[in-house]
Amino acid sequence: MNNRYILQLVFTGFLLAVGLNRTAAQSVAAANPNDTIAVIPATVQGRLFNISTLSSTGAVSSVSGNALQKNVVPNLTNTLYGLLPGLTVTQGNGEPSFDDAYLAIRGVGSYGYLGGAGGYNTAKIFVDGFETNRNYLRSFSPAEIESISILKDAAALSTFGMRGANGVIYITTKRGQIGKPTVQFQARTGLQRPTNINKPLNAYGYANLYNQAISNDKGNVWTPFYTPDQLQAYQNSTGVNVDWYSEVLRAQTPYTDGNLSFTGGDTTTRYNVILNYANQQGLYDVANKDATSNEMLKRYNVRTNLDFSFFKIFEAKVDLGGRIEDLKSPNYVTSRSTAGLWDDLARYPSNIYQIRDGDTENWSGTALYPNNPVASVKALGWASSHARILQGNFSLRERLDFITKGLFLSEAFSINSYALSTYNKTASYARFFNGVTTTTAQTTPLRATGQSAAGQEDWKQGTVTLGYQRAFGDHAITSAVNYHESNYRGDGVFSFAYHYQNISGRANYTYKNKYVGEFGFSYFGSDAYAKGNRFGFYPSVSAAWIISNETFLLNNKVVNYFKLRASVGKSGSADTEGAGSPVSGQNGRFLYQQYYNASGTFYMGDGSANANNSLRALFIANPDIFAEQSIKYNIGADINLFKKLNLSLDAYMDKRSGILTRDNSLSASYGNNILIRNLGKQTNKGFEATASYTDRSGKLGYSLMGMASFNSNTIDYMAELATAYGYNAVTGRSFGTPIGLVSNGFYQLEDFNADGTLKAGQSLPQFGRVQAGDLKYRDLDNNGKVDDNDRTAIGDPGIPKLTYAFGANINFMNFDLGTLLQGAGGSSINILNYATQTQAFVNNGNAYEIAQGAWAYYPNEGIDTRSTATYPRLTTATNANNYRTSSFWIKSGNFLRIRNIELGYTFSARLINRIGLSKLRVFVNATNPVTWSSLLKHHHMDPETQSGYPALKSYNTGLSVTF
Amino acid sequence: MMKITYKKYAPVIAAAIIFCAAGCKKDFLDTKYDIYATPGSISTDRGTLFTFAYAFYTPLPYGFTSLDGNFFAAATDEAQRAGNVPTGTLAFNDGTLSQINVPADETANYRNFYEGIRAANFYIEYSKNWREFLARNRDTITDLNYPRDKRLVGWFRGEARIARAYYYAELAKRYGGVPIITQTLEQNGGQVMPRSSYDEVVNYIVTEIDKYKDSLQVNWKTSGDKDQDGRFAKGSALALKARVLLYAASPLNNPANDVTKWQKAAEAARDVITTTGLNFGLYTGGYRNYFIGNASITSGNPETIMAVRRPAANTPELANYPISTAGGNSGISPSHNLVADYEYIGAPDPLDPYKNRDPRLAATIVTNGSTWNNRVIDQSAGGSDDMAKSNTSPTGYYLKKYLTDGLNLTNNGTAIHSWVLFRYAEVLLNYAEAVNEVYGPDVVPAGYPYSAKEALKLVRDRASTLLPAITATSKSDFRAVVKHERRIELAFEDHRYWDLLRWKDAETILAQPIKGVKVTKTGTDYNYQVVNVASRLFKKPAMYLFPFSQAEMVNSNGTLVQNPGY
């Protein structure tokens, strides 16, 4: 069988085929050669033991590692789109090594996760039974992965205790199988380009609008800043007009990856060795040489998974997974990322200066726009960082059949180490404008700035498991209890240890292959809480009924398989940032402990003000603080009809309580003290549905799949500071719902008296004086004033409520064609947050196409957009009335993308066996090629990556060979 | 066979047991987070007797940024904000103060004053064993710092009481009666104290001051610990008491005009003047100079009773220099209402209304034609400060008091700005007001140093001896004189609003429009036309007290009773 992915689901005597076979001989016969379609695996992955699909009572969605190969990207999180119902995957930016997608299992169950770069992305990640983090997840190669499962309900999460409330991403790596040695090789190469770049207006467009803006600011009197001559020069390209994006970026950039695996083994020893290499170049148009460098990520993965069987009762596993990640980029970095350059590109107008000052070699730059974007990539040298990651898992399992049949004991130990260091070669340049330097920066030659440590972490974990598995006649029992101890230590803000202990167990009982009951528990202790208050007990019960095994359905021609599932149970969440927590990065830990810190300064002295730091309580210690609690309910059904159509349905509710929350109900007579308590409550509901249909007709095999996940949450209580009116409140709404004013068109000239004041009868806005062309808002409380008390919900949360995907795989003769489309609905985007693109001229910024719809009325200049305006009147200043969260700026975040299309050709075995190959497939692939979105269409913003380094699409070719 | 397997297995099970035993260490979950001080670490750090004391000082008000980042004056008839009036100021100007429209600065004040009270309560509890704590782990005989530590901490114990009283005074002048909290509220979300009455709060403040006034340094400036100046002392405690009793005797809080209340106020003010060792006096270096640089905080200055210090900065200049000065934002624009109230010290000049005026006008307000920031201010059309330009002063005046002239803001020039909480001139005016109400303007009561008129004259003479003589002989005429003198002498010092409230004059004065001058030029002569700049509204009787915020009302679960009219 080797590494070939053969799935056979054996259900009590009959074969329900989801035939999947990658050998050349069989691939033509298989309907679904590419694994893109979610298949029902033979076993369901789980903690302590895997269990047959039939006996599983939990809500788990899985995907094989091979299916992840369809998205040609270096970051594992970007391969997960549309494959796992219940997992919301939102694309981030495309910068190499900073391109993590946002992952959430079953939406946002709790508002309590506000801190940290990951936002509320707090699904826990387990690899081969041990917890890891996103540093480890990101750089996985799909080639290392057997399967990824998303554990969603109480049954699947029963043993996770305080790690379980937000779901678990459970990864199993590939192991060797008994068989002759097999070597497999795959190489892919392609070109990446941005999915979208929202370019600002050129110099002519910018200057034209600027004239309007400055005139608006001077009492609507036409007082242009740019003369007609200057405008003319911009138009006929004799004026300064630099397209910074084209100057700094290349149109496309190469991506290459390859992997080589050796696998095989016999009854005593099995091995699977995988080597992987990925090379991603950045978008910058700069040569890779001594003094400059494009951004580039080079990653090397090695994984050795070994299995030994000896002395009849022992099975040992030695798994080593290591990576080296080298990242290099132009030395215009903050925390290793070049994000700042993208802000400059978006913000610097086209007409500020030429790239070089006059006819000299000097770089242009001014005090207002000091960082010439071209010089940022070419004149500062380069920065590099090196990450080294190693996970080593060792386990030994003893079959104790000599005590009683089916009993086993196993011990396992895991170490995970991560170290990051940096090394830079830096230079700087003097900024010139019209022949004189404009800042204090000097030109300095390239020099090395040494190596420095930039972060490290290590993670030691151990487990001991005692299990019992046996079937007697109609009865089958699978059970295990486990002790798990975890010791994480990092540096930086996490300069303290994270320890937890978990005693957990599961027992699954199946009767006559019809009735299944499972009980699970976790007795979990976290070091985040006060002594005596550290442990929580998290039980769960679940059941399944395989109706299709009842006599009345047995051998039914239509219904081949029909299972109902239900589960209920408790889980928890420790180490989460409390909403309103006084210490960012503390992750809500040690809130039981009273701390004092310097806060505020008192000055005294004779004729002077000498500073004296004061000390005060950081917060009010709360000895009762404990982990957030989740009660999850799930019902589901798994159905197979006509042996061709698979359906899986789940509906769930998650009741959260005890979410760490600042108690705003504390009277102000407590002073500024902050009390965090387990106060918050939230309800999250939703459903998931997947369907796949597999069939063949003659030489044409095809399969279709679709999935949809919907969830909606309500904040039931969050100790919100009392608002003036109920409709101002966040409580009672979904987490992240935008609260703002309701926009009601523009003020027109007729709304004002001659002296510029608003005519009587209109509600007076409280955000400064308004003039014609400003945004008008509804006065919801009808008190004659428009203020923050008129805010209400004006859209959906940013995280989509609905994610869906559909796709198809077709094979005909030796060709195969597969595609997957994924979309999202029920999300809103506040484009005001992308101020550089949406707030024209503010803070000496740029102007974009959106500003061309501005309200303006200068009849003598032939400008009159009073009836057609789509944007408030322009201004060069900040404007508290217009640039304020309101329904005007809320846009739909809905989209549909083609995530991938792949066309492959598999050479016939006859042909290639002669040259010693058992399989040869070549393919072309497009990843992320097309997006449909109203935001993209109307505002040129990617619906998932609105600003910064753009998300990427790519066109690739590749081949895979099995020897 | 079975035996062999078992033997092989034995070491493994042993290893597992050892592994578990090693892992199951009882203290495995006892991790620590050691970035901040803990009760354990502070218990060995006697420096905390100082750092916890500084904590009850940090919430002291700093009037340069008390409302919307600027002086409180724009809420009164002293000034109008240039440009867009920020929302907090607007709530006062438009009379729209309400439970759901409490300026953010006042919501913060309420919290901060209670923060100061909490810090003081904490200090009183924390420092109970201070003598033993200070002596711990040191040689009390050879350690030269020990006597000084003992001295300074001993005073902090008394200062905590006075600081607490000060915050209650600030709360009472805004809200009337407030909850009196005299120990740290332990974590207990439900516990909300009810309001005490205004008189109870006043009584509490006075009792505390009487009890602890002798546990304080008498006067830091004349002591051996000059470097500690800025802390409460006996002088500031007595000045606080005098002010609180004056407020309590005023019409707002003394509707029956109980003369014994005035009597108490007079005595309290007298004590500041006559108590041995205080030695306060009026600064002789000039009225304008008193408010700039470090003049008010040097030990040689007898006028300052207490001042809040800050490092050199340019926030007030950035906010209030004319917009035409690079970096300036016009900010507080003094009203013509105020300018008109400055007296003449000579014959009025028909061409220049600002000539021959009480010199405090030129020290307080930048008028047209005067030199400011190295230029002559010309607000006529086409002039350097043309009023038609956006964000110029709407009134034709700019603020001068407290501002250093000619700071280079683009070069980030800075100056010291100290906020004087109590100064001797105010005490003299408090004295004059209270003594007049009991004895009339001309009587020197037995045991008192001055008559009301004499005290007032000290203040006026310091400004200029050319000011017209006070001719009032009746209580009511002299009352008007004191009110006028406070308006002039204490302009922009955050007294005006509260004076108008306590006199119950706010409903008329704060409802009058703000006036300004429109400046035009004919030849080289300026013409000034007085115009209405902004209308004002004072919602009576509600606005005589602040509303508690909606959040505070909801959080109190009905314990807190809202002030009338909100």
Tab-separated table of C-alpha atoms in Angstrom, chain A residues 469-726:
chain	number	residue	atom	x	y	z
A	469	GLN	CA	-9.942	-2.359	23.148
A	470	ARG	CA	-11.944	-5.481	22.613
A	471	ALA	CA	-14.926	-6.881	20.829
A	472	PHE	CA	-17.010	-9.729	22.184
A	473	GLY	CA	-19.788	-10.861	19.948
A	474	ASP	CA	-22.210	-7.972	19.639
A	475	HIS	CA	-20.216	-5.769	21.942
A	476	ALA	CA	-17.218	-3.638	21.102
A	477	ILE	CA	-15.367	-1.503	23.575
A	478	THR	CA	-12.676	1.018	22.831
A	479	SER	CA	-11.385	2.963	25.790
A	480	ALA	CA	-8.353	4.689	27.200
A	481	VAL	CA	-7.296	6.939	30.019
A	482	ASN	CA	-4.418	9.309	29.664
A	483	TYR	CA	-2.218	11.615	31.631
A	484	HIS	CA	-0.782	14.572	29.710
A	485	GLU	CA	1.649	17.096	31.044
A	486	SER	CA	2.718	20.145	29.088
A	487	ASN	CA	5.516	22.571	29.801
A	488	TYR	CA	5.910	25.517	27.457
A	489	ARG	CA	8.488	28.217	27.879
A	490	GLY	CA	9.230	31.088	25.569
A	491	ASP	CA	10.835	34.468	25.719
A	492	GLY	CA	9.829	38.016	24.982
A	493	VAL	CA	6.459	38.784	26.429
A	494	PHE	CA	5.999	35.121	27.267
A	495	SER	CA	8.985	35.089	29.531
A	496	PHE	CA	7.142	32.811	31.852
A	497	ALA	CA	6.203	29.188	31.708
A	498	TYR	CA	2.867	27.745	30.701
A	499	HIS	CA	2.149	24.508	32.461
A	500	TYR	CA	-0.852	22.269	32.362
A	501	GLN	CA	-1.851	18.788	33.416
A	502	ASN	CA	-4.670	16.804	31.941
A	503	ILE	CA	-6.073	13.495	33.061
A	504	SER	CA	-8.547	12.428	30.463
A	505	GLY	CA	-10.338	9.418	29.163
A	506	ARG	CA	-12.762	8.102	26.597
A	507	ALA	CA	-14.844	4.980	26.442
A	508	ASN	CA	-16.773	3.994	23.354
A	509	TYR	CA	-19.254	1.161	23.418
A	510	THR	CA	-20.845	-0.183	20.249
A	511	TYR	CA	-23.648	-2.702	20.311
A	512	LYS	CA	-24.450	-4.775	17.261
A	513	ASN	CA	-22.965	-2.059	15.095
A	514	LYS	CA	-26.188	-0.159	15.574
A	515	TYR	CA	-26.045	1.635	18.851
A	516	VAL	CA	-23.052	3.586	20.039
A	517	GLY	CA	-22.527	5.361	23.306
A	518	GLU	CA	-19.443	7.252	24.307
A	519	PHE	CA	-18.370	8.915	27.492
A	520	GLY	CA	-15.379	11.187	27.744
A	521	PHE	CA	-13.865	13.355	30.391
A	522	SER	CA	-10.998	15.612	31.182
A	523	TYR	CA	-9.770	16.640	34.575
A	524	PHE	CA	-7.657	19.568	33.576
A	525	GLY	CA	-5.401	21.799	35.619
A	526	SER	CA	-3.867	25.070	34.470
A	527	ASP	CA	-1.206	27.144	36.168
A	528	ALA	CA	-3.089	30.329	35.282
A	529	TYR	CA	-5.285	30.131	38.363
A	530	ALA	CA	-4.989	30.260	42.125
A	531	LYS	CA	-3.891	27.223	44.030
A	532	GLY	CA	-6.898	25.136	44.957
A	533	ASN	CA	-8.769	26.554	41.994
A	534	ARG	CA	-6.691	25.181	39.155
A	535	PHE	CA	-8.564	22.082	38.114
A	536	GLY	CA	-11.795	21.696	36.262
A	537	PHE	CA	-13.775	18.606	35.344
A	538	TYR	CA	-15.086	18.435	31.793
A	539	PRO	CA	-17.374	15.498	31.022
A	540	SER	CA	-19.175	14.708	27.806
A	541	VAL	CA	-21.625	12.089	26.603
A	542	SER	CA	-22.542	11.214	23.069
A	543	ALA	CA	-24.414	8.582	21.146
A	544	ALA	CA	-24.952	7.392	17.627
A	545	TRP	CA	-27.566	5.241	15.974
A	546	ILE	CA	-26.731	3.554	12.709
A	547	ILE	CA	-30.238	3.285	11.350
A	548	SER	CA	-29.060	1.695	8.153
A	549	ASN	CA	-27.988	-1.334	10.134
A	550	GLU	CA	-31.483	-1.874	11.445
A	551	THR	CA	-33.189	-4.726	9.712
A	552	PHE	CA	-35.728	-2.513	8.005
A	553	LEU	CA	-33.013	-0.660	6.141
A	554	LEU	CA	-30.439	-3.369	5.774
A	555	ASN	CA	-29.616	-3.928	2.126
A	556	ASN	CA	-31.866	-1.061	1.121
A	557	LYS	CA	-31.147	-0.042	-2.441
A	558	VAL	CA	-31.349	3.663	-1.820
A	559	VAL	CA	-30.101	4.204	1.676
A	560	ASN	CA	-26.779	2.513	2.127
A	561	TYR	CA	-25.737	4.252	5.230
A	562	PHE	CA	-27.602	6.423	7.665
A	563	LYS	CA	-26.248	7.427	11.017
A	564	LEU	CA	-27.577	9.896	13.551
A	565	ARG	CA	-25.280	11.422	16.134
A	566	ALA	CA	-25.805	13.572	19.191
A	567	SER	CA	-23.399	14.917	21.773
A	568	VAL	CA	-23.344	17.228	24.727
A	569	GLY	CA	-20.463	18.153	26.950
A	570	LYS	CA	-18.409	20.703	28.658
A	571	SER	CA	-15.064	22.130	27.734
A	572	GLY	CA	-13.033	25.099	28.786
A	573	SER	CA	-10.628	27.718	27.603
A	574	ALA	CA	-7.650	28.784	29.657
A	575	ASP	CA	-4.971	31.329	28.806
A	576	THR	CA	-7.242	33.697	26.940
A	577	GLU	CA	-6.905	37.403	26.912
A	578	GLY	CA	-9.697	38.905	28.954
A	579	ALA	CA	-11.678	41.633	27.263
A	580	GLY	CA	-10.410	44.859	28.780
A	581	SER	CA	-7.458	43.130	30.373
A	582	PRO	CA	-4.974	45.648	31.719
A	583	VAL	CA	-1.957	43.708	30.571
A	584	SER	CA	-1.767	42.887	26.932
A	585	GLY	CA	0.042	39.658	26.279
A	586	GLN	CA	-0.593	38.269	29.719
A	587	ASN	CA	-3.313	36.098	28.215
A	588	GLY	CA	-5.515	36.497	31.233
A	589	ARG	CA	-3.120	34.535	33.394
A	590	PHE	CA	-2.388	35.122	37.065
A	591	LEU	CA	-5.343	37.422	37.556
A	592	TYR	CA	-5.673	35.866	40.999
A	593	GLN	CA	-2.364	37.378	41.982
A	594	GLN	CA	-2.179	40.982	43.143
A	595	TYR	CA	0.394	42.934	41.138
A	596	TYR	CA	1.587	46.500	41.448
A	597	ASN	CA	3.254	48.547	38.804
A	598	ALA	CA	4.474	52.049	38.219
A	599	SER	CA	1.617	54.161	37.014
A	600	GLY	CA	1.567	57.907	36.855
A	601	THR	CA	4.227	60.338	37.957
A	602	PHE	CA	4.184	62.909	40.713
A	603	TYR	CA	6.439	65.921	40.264
A	604	MET	CA	7.889	67.982	43.066
A	605	GLY	CA	10.845	70.210	43.703
A	606	ASP	CA	12.016	73.715	44.437
A	607	GLY	CA	11.632	75.613	41.200
A	608	SER	CA	11.707	72.390	39.291
A	609	ALA	CA	9.623	69.336	38.522
A	610	ASN	CA	11.423	66.182	39.557
A	611	ALA	CA	9.663	63.005	38.515
A	612	ASN	CA	8.638	60.406	41.084
A	613	ASN	CA	7.044	57.229	39.838
A	614	SER	CA	4.055	56.104	41.768
A	615	LEU	CA	3.037	52.553	42.435
A	616	ARG	CA	-0.476	51.258	42.252
A	617	ALA	CA	-2.390	48.044	41.885
A	618	LEU	CA	-2.325	46.799	38.306
A	619	PHE	CA	-5.802	45.378	38.780
A	620	ILE	CA	-7.892	44.068	41.603
A	621	ALA	CA	-6.783	40.509	42.180
A	622	ASN	CA	-9.584	38.009	41.777
A	623	PRO	CA	-8.851	34.701	43.509
A	624	ASP	CA	-11.950	33.133	41.940
A	625	ILE	CA	-10.808	33.642	38.378
A	626	PHE	CA	-11.128	30.484	36.318
A	627	ALA	CA	-11.239	29.181	32.797
A	628	GLU	CA	-14.005	30.193	30.457
A	629	GLN	CA	-16.600	27.473	30.084
A	630	SER	CA	-18.334	26.087	27.048
A	631	ILE	CA	-21.296	23.747	26.872
A	632	LYS	CA	-21.609	22.352	23.401
A	633	TYR	CA	-24.606	20.595	21.884
A	634	ASN	CA	-24.401	18.913	18.517
A	635	ILE	CA	-26.674	16.740	16.419
A	636	GLY	CA	-25.624	15.323	13.125
A	637	ALA	CA	-26.358	12.810	10.432
A	638	ASP	CA	-24.150	10.957	7.972
A	639	ILE	CA	-25.900	9.511	4.974
A	640	ASN	CA	-24.925	7.606	1.869
A	641	LEU	CA	-27.466	7.160	-0.901
A	642	PHE	CA	-27.180	5.027	-3.998
A	643	LYS	CA	-23.623	4.279	-2.971
A	644	LYS	CA	-22.813	7.563	-4.686
A	645	LEU	CA	-24.068	10.471	-2.715
A	646	ASN	CA	-22.571	11.257	0.667
A	647	LEU	CA	-24.286	13.740	2.915
A	648	SER	CA	-23.224	14.977	6.260
A	649	LEU	CA	-25.218	17.448	8.328
A	650	ASP	CA	-24.529	19.000	11.689
A	651	ALA	CA	-26.338	21.556	13.776
A	652	TYR	CA	-24.876	22.926	16.955
A	653	MET	CA	-25.162	25.342	19.773
A	654	ASP	CA	-22.328	26.506	21.978
A	655	LYS	CA	-23.188	28.276	25.217
A	656	ARG	CA	-20.251	30.162	26.655
A	657	SER	CA	-20.123	31.482	30.147
A	658	GLY	CA	-17.478	32.864	32.404
A	659	ILE	CA	-15.732	34.773	29.619
A	660	LEU	CA	-12.987	36.865	31.208
A	661	THR	CA	-14.312	40.394	31.108
A	662	ARG	CA	-13.571	43.693	32.700
A	663	ASP	CA	-16.349	44.363	35.152
A	664	ASN	CA	-17.575	47.722	33.921
A	665	SER	CA	-20.430	47.487	36.348
A	666	LEU	CA	-17.969	48.375	39.058
A	667	SER	CA	-18.899	51.802	40.346
A	668	ALA	CA	-16.480	54.576	39.412
A	669	SER	CA	-16.037	55.150	43.131
A	670	TYR	CA	-13.602	52.258	42.916
A	671	GLY	CA	-11.377	54.638	41.009
A	672	ASN	CA	-9.519	53.371	37.991
A	673	ASN	CA	-9.141	49.888	39.296
A	674	ILE	CA	-9.798	47.127	36.909
A	675	LEU	CA	-11.509	43.978	37.989
A	676	ILE	CA	-11.568	41.072	35.601
A	677	ARG	CA	-14.192	38.476	36.313
A	678	ASN	CA	-15.698	35.421	34.682
A	679	LEU	CA	-18.703	37.419	33.576
A	680	GLY	CA	-19.257	37.158	29.873
A	681	LYS	CA	-21.837	35.031	28.163
A	682	GLN	CA	-22.188	34.278	24.500
A	683	THR	CA	-24.256	31.906	22.401
A	684	ASN	CA	-23.033	30.565	19.107
A	685	LYS	CA	-25.277	28.577	16.817
A	686	GLY	CA	-24.888	27.189	13.384
A	687	PHE	CA	-25.018	24.327	10.986
A	688	GLU	CA	-22.790	22.609	8.489
A	689	ALA	CA	-23.715	20.591	5.474
A	690	THR	CA	-21.559	18.729	3.008
A	691	ALA	CA	-22.536	16.687	0.024
A	692	SER	CA	-20.442	14.778	-2.461
A	693	TYR	CA	-21.512	12.769	-5.410
A	694	THR	CA	-19.269	10.353	-7.197
A	695	ASP	CA	-20.100	8.469	-10.356
A	696	ARG	CA	-18.725	7.381	-13.640
A	697	SER	CA	-20.067	7.011	-17.094
A	698	GLY	CA	-17.948	5.056	-19.479
A	699	LYS	CA	-14.509	6.522	-19.532
A	700	LEU	CA	-15.677	9.607	-17.738
A	701	GLY	CA	-15.411	9.564	-13.959
A	702	TYR	CA	-16.582	12.538	-12.017
A	703	SER	CA	-17.326	13.729	-8.570
A	704	LEU	CA	-19.008	16.863	-7.300
A	705	MET	CA	-18.943	18.320	-3.851
A	706	GLY	CA	-20.397	21.209	-1.977
A	707	MET	CA	-20.251	22.396	1.554
A	708	ALA	CA	-21.676	25.239	3.577
A	709	SER	CA	-21.043	26.363	7.133
A	710	PHE	CA	-23.181	28.961	8.750
A	711	ASN	CA	-22.885	30.355	12.201
A	712	SER	CA	-24.208	33.281	14.103
A	713	ASN	CA	-23.347	34.342	17.599
A	714	THR	CA	-24.913	36.644	20.123
A	715	ILE	CA	-23.165	38.366	22.970
A	716	ASP	CA	-25.545	37.714	25.838
A	717	TYR	CA	-23.646	39.659	28.462
A	718	MET	CA	-20.335	41.480	28.501
A	719	ALA	CA	-20.677	43.954	31.364
A	720	GLU	CA	-20.836	46.685	28.778
A	721	LEU	CA	-20.697	50.244	30.063
A	722	ALA	CA	-24.328	51.328	30.033
A	723	THR	CA	-25.148	53.111	26.788
A	724	ALA	CA	-27.729	55.834	26.398
A	725	TYR	CA	-30.064	53.620	24.406
A	726	GLY	CA	-30.356	49.907	23.890
